[in-house]
CSV table of C-alpha atoms in Angstrom, one decimal:
chain,number,residue,atom,x,y,z
A,30,MET,CA,-7.7,3.6,4.4
A,31,ALA,CA,-7.1,3.2,8.1
A,32,ALA,CA,-7.6,6.5,9.9
A,33,LYS,CA,-7.2,6.1,13.7
A,34,ILE,CA,-9.9,8.7,14.4
A,35,ALA,CA,-13.5,7.5,14.2
A,36,TYR,CA,-16.1,9.6,12.4
A,37,GLU,CA,-18.5,9.2,15.3
A,38,ASP,CA,-16.0,10.5,17.8
A,39,VAL,CA,-15.7,14.0,16.2
A,40,GLU,CA,-18.1,16.8,15.9
A,41,VAL,CA,-18.0,20.2,14.3
A,42,GLY,CA,-15.6,22.3,16.4
A,43,THR,CA,-13.4,19.4,17.4
A,44,GLU,CA,-9.9,20.8,17.6
A,45,LEU,CA,-6.9,19.0,16.2
A,46,PRO,CA,-3.6,19.0,18.2
A,47,ALA,CA,-1.7,22.1,17.0
A,48,GLY,CA,1.8,22.0,15.5
A,49,THR,CA,4.8,24.3,15.6
A,50,PHE,CA,7.2,24.1,12.7
A,51,PRO,CA,10.5,25.9,12.6
A,52,VAL,CA,11.9,27.0,9.2
A,53,THR,CA,15.5,28.1,8.7
A,54,ARG,CA,17.5,28.9,5.6
A,55,ALA,CA,18.9,25.3,5.9
A,56,THR,CA,15.3,24.0,5.8
A,57,LEU,CA,14.7,25.9,2.6
A,58,VAL,CA,17.9,24.5,1.0
A,59,GLN,CA,16.9,21.0,1.9
A,60,TYR,CA,13.3,21.5,0.7
A,61,ALA,CA,14.6,23.0,-2.6
A,62,GLY,CA,16.7,19.9,-3.2
A,63,ALA,CA,14.0,17.4,-2.2
A,64,SER,CA,11.2,19.2,-4.2
A,65,GLY,CA,13.3,20.3,-7.2
A,66,ASP,CA,12.0,23.9,-6.7
A,67,PHE,CA,15.2,26.0,-7.1
A,68,ASN,CA,13.5,29.4,-7.5
A,69,PRO,CA,16.2,31.8,-6.1
A,70,ILE,CA,13.5,33.8,-4.1
A,71,HIS,CA,13.8,30.8,-1.6
A,72,TRP,CA,17.6,31.0,-1.1
A,73,ASN,CA,19.1,34.2,-2.6
A,74,GLU,CA,18.3,37.4,-0.7
A,75,THR,CA,19.8,39.6,-3.3
A,76,PHE,CA,17.6,38.1,-5.9
A,77,ALA,CA,14.6,38.2,-3.6
A,78,THR,CA,14.9,41.8,-2.8
A,79,GLN,CA,15.5,42.7,-6.4
A,80,VAL,CA,12.1,41.3,-7.3
A,81,GLY,CA,10.4,43.3,-4.5
A,82,LEU,CA,10.3,40.8,-1.7
A,83,PRO,CA,11.4,41.8,1.9
A,84,ASP,CA,13.9,38.9,2.2
A,85,VAL,CA,14.2,35.2,1.3
A,86,ILE,CA,10.7,33.6,1.6
A,87,ALA,CA,9.8,30.0,2.3
A,88,HIS,CA,8.4,27.8,-0.5
A,89,GLY,CA,4.6,28.1,-0.3
A,90,MET,CA,4.5,24.3,-0.8
A,91,LEU,CA,6.7,23.9,2.3
A,92,THR,CA,4.2,25.8,4.4
A,93,MET,CA,1.4,23.7,2.8
A,94,ALA,CA,3.3,20.5,3.6
A,95,GLU,CA,3.8,21.6,7.3
A,96,ALA,CA,0.1,22.6,7.7
A,97,ALA,CA,-0.9,19.1,6.3
A,98,ARG,CA,1.0,17.5,9.1
A,99,VAL,CA,-1.5,18.7,11.7
A,100,VAL,CA,-4.1,16.7,9.7
A,101,THR,CA,-2.0,13.6,8.9
A,102,ASP,CA,-0.6,13.4,12.5
A,103,TRP,CA,-4.2,13.4,13.7
A,104,VAL,CA,-5.5,10.7,11.4
A,105,GLY,CA,-2.4,8.6,11.3
A,106,ASP,CA,-2.8,7.4,7.7
A,107,PRO,CA,-1.8,10.2,5.3
A,108,GLY,CA,-3.8,8.3,2.6
A,109,ALA,CA,-7.0,9.3,4.4
A,110,VAL,CA,-6.6,12.9,2.9
A,111,VAL,CA,-8.9,13.1,-0.1
A,112,GLU,CA,-8.8,16.8,-0.7
A,113,TYR,CA,-6.4,19.6,0.4
A,114,GLY,CA,-6.2,23.2,-0.7
A,115,VAL,CA,-4.7,26.5,0.5
A,116,ARG,CA,-4.3,30.1,-0.5
A,117,PHE,CA,-0.9,31.6,0.0
A,118,THR,CA,-1.9,34.9,1.6
A,119,LYS,CA,1.4,36.2,3.0
A,120,PRO,CA,5.0,35.0,2.5
A,121,VAL,CA,6.8,33.3,5.4
A,122,VAL,CA,9.9,35.5,5.6
A,123,VAL,CA,13.0,33.6,6.6
A,124,PRO,CA,15.9,35.7,8.0
A,125,ASN,CA,19.4,34.5,7.6
A,126,ASP,CA,20.0,33.7,11.3
A,127,ASP,CA,19.8,30.7,13.6
A,128,GLN,CA,16.2,31.3,14.5
A,129,GLY,CA,14.7,31.5,11.0
A,130,ALA,CA,10.9,31.6,11.1
A,131,VAL,CA,8.2,29.6,12.9
A,132,ILE,CA,4.9,28.4,11.4
A,133,GLU,CA,2.2,27.7,13.9
A,134,VAL,CA,-0.7,25.6,12.6
A,135,SER,CA,-4.0,24.8,14.2
A,136,GLY,CA,-7.0,23.1,12.9
A,137,LYS,CA,-10.6,22.2,13.7
A,138,VAL,CA,-13.4,20.1,12.2
A,139,ALA,CA,-15.6,22.5,10.3
A,140,ALA,CA,-18.1,20.1,8.7
A,141,LYS,CA,-19.1,16.5,8.8
A,142,LEU,CA,-19.7,15.1,5.3
A,143,GLU,CA,-21.0,11.9,3.8
A,144,ASP,CA,-19.0,8.7,3.6
A,145,ASN,CA,-17.2,9.2,7.0
A,146,ARG,CA,-15.5,12.3,5.6
A,147,VAL,CA,-14.9,15.5,7.5
A,148,ARG,CA,-13.7,18.9,6.5
A,149,VAL,CA,-10.9,20.4,8.6
A,150,ASP,CA,-10.1,24.1,8.4
A,151,LEU,CA,-6.5,25.0,9.2
A,152,THR,CA,-4.9,28.2,10.3
A,153,ALA,CA,-1.2,28.9,9.7
A,154,VAL,CA,0.5,31.9,11.3
A,155,SER,CA,4.1,33.1,11.1
A,156,ALA,CA,5.4,36.3,12.7
A,157,GLY,CA,1.9,37.2,13.8
A,158,GLN,CA,0.4,37.0,10.3
A,159,LYS,CA,-1.8,34.5,8.6
A,160,VAL,CA,0.2,32.9,5.9
A,161,LEU,CA,-2.5,30.6,4.6
A,162,GLY,CA,-6.1,31.4,3.8
A,163,MET,CA,-8.9,29.0,2.7
A,164,SER,CA,-6.7,26.2,4.1
A,165,ARG,CA,-9.0,23.2,4.1
A,166,ALA,CA,-8.6,19.4,4.0
A,167,VAL,CA,-11.2,16.7,3.5
A,168,VAL,CA,-10.3,13.6,5.4
A,169,ARG,CA,-11.9,10.1,5.4
A,170,LEU,CA,-12.2,8.9,9.0
A,171,ALA,CA,-12.7,5.4,10.3
B,8,MET,CA,1.9,42.7,-20.0
B,9,ALA,CA,-1.4,41.0,-20.2
B,10,LEU,CA,-1.3,37.3,-21.2
B,11,ASP,CA,-3.0,36.0,-24.4
B,12,GLN,CA,-6.6,34.9,-23.5
B,13,SER,CA,-6.5,32.5,-26.4
B,14,PHE,CA,-4.4,30.1,-24.3
B,15,VAL,CA,-7.4,29.4,-22.0
B,16,GLY,CA,-8.5,25.8,-22.4
B,17,ARG,CA,-5.2,24.7,-24.0
B,18,THR,CA,-4.1,21.2,-23.0
B,19,TYR,CA,-0.5,20.2,-23.3
B,20,PRO,CA,0.6,16.7,-24.2
B,21,PRO,CA,1.0,14.2,-21.3
B,22,THR,CA,4.5,14.1,-19.7
B,23,ALA,CA,6.9,11.2,-19.9
B,24,PRO,CA,6.3,8.9,-16.9
B,25,TYR,CA,7.8,9.9,-13.5
B,26,GLU,CA,8.7,6.9,-11.5
B,27,VAL,CA,8.1,7.4,-7.8
B,28,GLY,CA,11.0,6.0,-5.7
B,29,ARG,CA,11.0,5.0,-2.1
B,30,GLU,CA,14.1,6.9,-1.4
B,31,LYS,CA,12.8,10.1,-3.1
B,32,ILE,CA,9.7,9.9,-0.8
B,33,ARG,CA,12.0,9.5,2.2
B,34,GLU,CA,14.1,12.5,1.1
B,35,PHE,CA,11.0,14.6,0.7
B,36,ALA,CA,9.5,13.5,4.1
B,37,GLU,CA,12.8,14.3,5.8
B,38,ALA,CA,12.9,17.7,4.1
B,39,ILE,CA,9.5,18.6,5.6
B,40,GLY,CA,10.5,17.0,8.9
B,41,ASP,CA,7.7,14.5,8.8
B,42,ALA,CA,8.4,11.2,10.6
B,43,ASN,CA,5.1,9.4,9.7
B,44,PRO,CA,6.2,5.8,9.1
B,45,ALA,CA,3.8,5.4,6.1
B,46,TYR,CA,6.4,7.4,4.2
B,47,THR,CA,9.4,5.2,4.9
B,48,ASP,CA,8.4,1.8,6.3
B,49,PRO,CA,6.6,-0.5,3.8
B,50,GLU,CA,5.2,-2.6,6.7
B,51,ALA,CA,3.7,0.5,8.4
B,52,ALA,CA,2.2,1.5,5.1
B,53,LYS,CA,0.7,-2.0,4.7
B,54,GLN,CA,-0.9,-1.7,8.1
B,55,PHE,CA,-2.7,1.4,6.7
B,56,GLY,CA,-3.8,-0.7,3.7
B,57,HIS,CA,-1.2,0.6,1.2
B,58,SER,CA,0.8,-1.8,-1.0
B,59,ASP,CA,4.0,0.2,-0.5
B,60,VAL,CA,5.2,3.4,1.2
B,61,ILE,CA,3.1,6.4,0.2
B,62,ALA,CA,4.1,10.0,-0.4
B,63,PRO,CA,3.1,13.0,1.7
B,64,PRO,CA,0.0,14.8,0.2
B,65,THR,CA,2.0,17.6,-1.3
B,66,PHE,CA,4.8,15.5,-2.8
B,67,VAL,CA,3.1,15.2,-6.2
B,68,PHE,CA,3.4,19.0,-6.6
B,69,ALA,CA,7.0,18.4,-7.7
B,70,ILE,CA,5.7,16.4,-10.6
B,71,THR,CA,2.8,18.6,-11.5
B,72,PHE,CA,4.7,21.8,-11.3
B,73,LYS,CA,7.5,20.4,-13.5
B,74,ALA,CA,4.8,19.5,-16.0
B,75,ALA,CA,3.3,23.0,-15.6
B,76,GLY,CA,6.7,24.2,-16.8
B,77,GLN,CA,5.5,23.5,-20.3
B,78,VAL,CA,3.0,26.2,-19.7
B,79,VAL,CA,5.0,28.6,-17.6
B,80,GLN,CA,8.0,28.5,-20.0
B,81,ASP,CA,5.9,28.6,-23.2
B,82,PRO,CA,7.5,31.5,-25.0
B,83,GLN,CA,4.2,32.2,-26.8
B,84,LEU,CA,2.5,32.7,-23.5
B,85,GLY,CA,5.1,35.3,-22.3
B,86,LEU,CA,4.8,34.8,-18.5
B,87,ASP,CA,7.5,36.7,-16.6
B,88,TYR,CA,8.6,33.8,-14.4
B,89,SER,CA,11.0,36.0,-12.3
B,90,ARG,CA,7.9,37.7,-10.9
B,91,VAL,CA,5.8,34.6,-10.4
B,92,VAL,CA,4.5,33.7,-6.9
B,93,HIS,CA,2.3,30.8,-6.0
B,94,GLY,CA,-1.3,32.0,-5.3
B,95,ASP,CA,-3.4,29.0,-4.5
B,96,GLN,CA,-2.9,25.2,-4.5
B,97,LYS,CA,-5.4,22.4,-4.3
B,98,PHE,CA,-5.3,18.7,-4.7
B,99,ALA,CA,-8.1,16.1,-5.0
B,100,TYR,CA,-6.9,12.5,-4.5
B,101,THR,CA,-8.4,9.3,-5.8
B,102,ARG,CA,-5.7,7.5,-3.9
B,103,PRO,CA,-2.3,8.5,-2.4
B,104,VAL,CA,0.8,8.5,-4.6
B,105,ARG,CA,3.0,5.5,-3.7
B,106,ALA,CA,6.4,4.1,-4.4
B,107,GLY,CA,6.6,2.3,-7.7
B,108,ASP,CA,4.0,4.5,-9.4
B,109,ARG,CA,4.8,5.7,-12.9
B,110,LEU,CA,2.9,8.9,-13.2
B,111,THR,CA,2.0,11.1,-16.2
B,112,VAL,CA,0.7,14.6,-16.0
B,113,THR,CA,-1.6,16.3,-18.4
B,114,SER,CA,-1.7,20.1,-17.9
B,115,THR,CA,-4.5,22.4,-19.0
B,116,ILE,CA,-4.7,26.2,-18.7
B,117,GLU,CA,-8.0,26.7,-17.0
B,118,ALA,CA,-8.0,30.5,-16.7
B,119,ILE,CA,-6.0,33.6,-17.4
B,120,LYS,CA,-6.9,36.9,-15.7
B,121,SER,CA,-5.3,40.3,-15.3
B,122,LEU,CA,-5.9,42.0,-12.0
B,123,ALA,CA,-4.3,45.4,-11.0
B,124,GLY,CA,-1.5,44.7,-13.4
B,125,ASN,CA,-0.9,41.2,-12.1
B,126,ASP,CA,-1.2,38.3,-14.5
B,127,ILE,CA,-3.0,35.3,-12.9
B,128,LEU,CA,-2.8,31.9,-14.4
B,129,ASP,CA,-4.8,28.8,-13.3
B,130,ILE,CA,-3.3,25.4,-14.4
B,131,ARG,CA,-4.9,22.0,-13.8
B,132,GLY,CA,-2.7,18.9,-13.8
B,133,GLU,CA,-4.4,15.5,-14.1
B,134,VAL,CA,-2.1,12.8,-12.8
B,135,HIS,CA,-2.6,9.2,-13.9
B,136,ASP,CA,-0.8,5.9,-13.2
B,137,GLU,CA,0.6,3.4,-15.7
B,138,ALA,CA,-2.7,1.7,-15.9
B,139,GLY,CA,-4.4,5.0,-16.9
B,140,GLU,CA,-6.2,5.2,-13.6
B,141,HIS,CA,-6.6,8.7,-12.0
B,142,VAL,CA,-4.5,9.3,-8.9
B,143,VAL,CA,-4.7,13.0,-8.2
B,144,THR,CA,-5.7,16.3,-9.7
B,145,ALA,CA,-3.6,19.4,-8.8
B,146,TRP,CA,-4.9,23.0,-9.4
B,147,THR,CA,-2.2,25.6,-9.3
B,148,LYS,CA,-2.8,29.4,-9.4
B,149,LEU,CA,0.3,31.4,-10.3
B,150,VAL,CA,0.5,35.2,-10.0
B,151,ALA,CA,3.0,37.2,-12.0
B,152,ARG,CA,3.2,40.4,-9.9
B,153,ALA,CA,3.1,43.7,-11.7
B,154,ALA,CA,6.5,45.3,-12.2
B,155,GLU,CA,7.1,48.4,-10.0
B,156,GLU,CA,7.2,51.8,-11.7
B,157,GLY,CA,10.6,53.2,-12.6
């Protein structure tokens, strides 16, 4: 592994550079194709509303992937991630317009662990609501 | 409808190998808008110590969730997939997934709960490479939301 951040250079509370990730209906179609997740709640608003959702929602795994970028962009080597978990607390609602939705992700070092590993806690917000809870990554630093 | 508790602990047979392709990784990285060169440039990946391009951390979900389909679509279990949303997701990696891997998934039902009419299903997927070495474990919590009245 070849993380570009050194363990001794971070401390509890160190903030990672934040990220802003736009998500449109086109993003969802592309993600559906790439991931193989064709659940119609992610592209068909008639279906989505019939099953009780407010509108089409983003794939939770797309939100999880975007949140991870704040970590992998920070360390450089994505292979440095040794654990990553999230709870999907609120859906990212994606309206059928040019704007779509925006996911804002921030992260900070929450704990320094053994073997040059640190735990990073992430926060992901869309439309003013936290869309991920318990969002944590363990990363091995240089 | 509450799910049958007797399914807890059930392990499904390993899947047929999924071969991880460079271009599939590229397609996935583009879909999430991630330009990290470790996903597309073998030389960049080598500089990080990887023998070929690696996949983004969440890429493997496509494989483990397909494997979980054995569970989700098991008619004996009776999960209403049209009302399923993803509750939690976690991965623990021994190493990153990389191009050329031939991965098999073994799925186990870890827990079944019923909470306020919602059916909650915890599935663990153990991912191994062709040599039988562990690559990553994925834990997936699925929630089948209660049907509305009327």
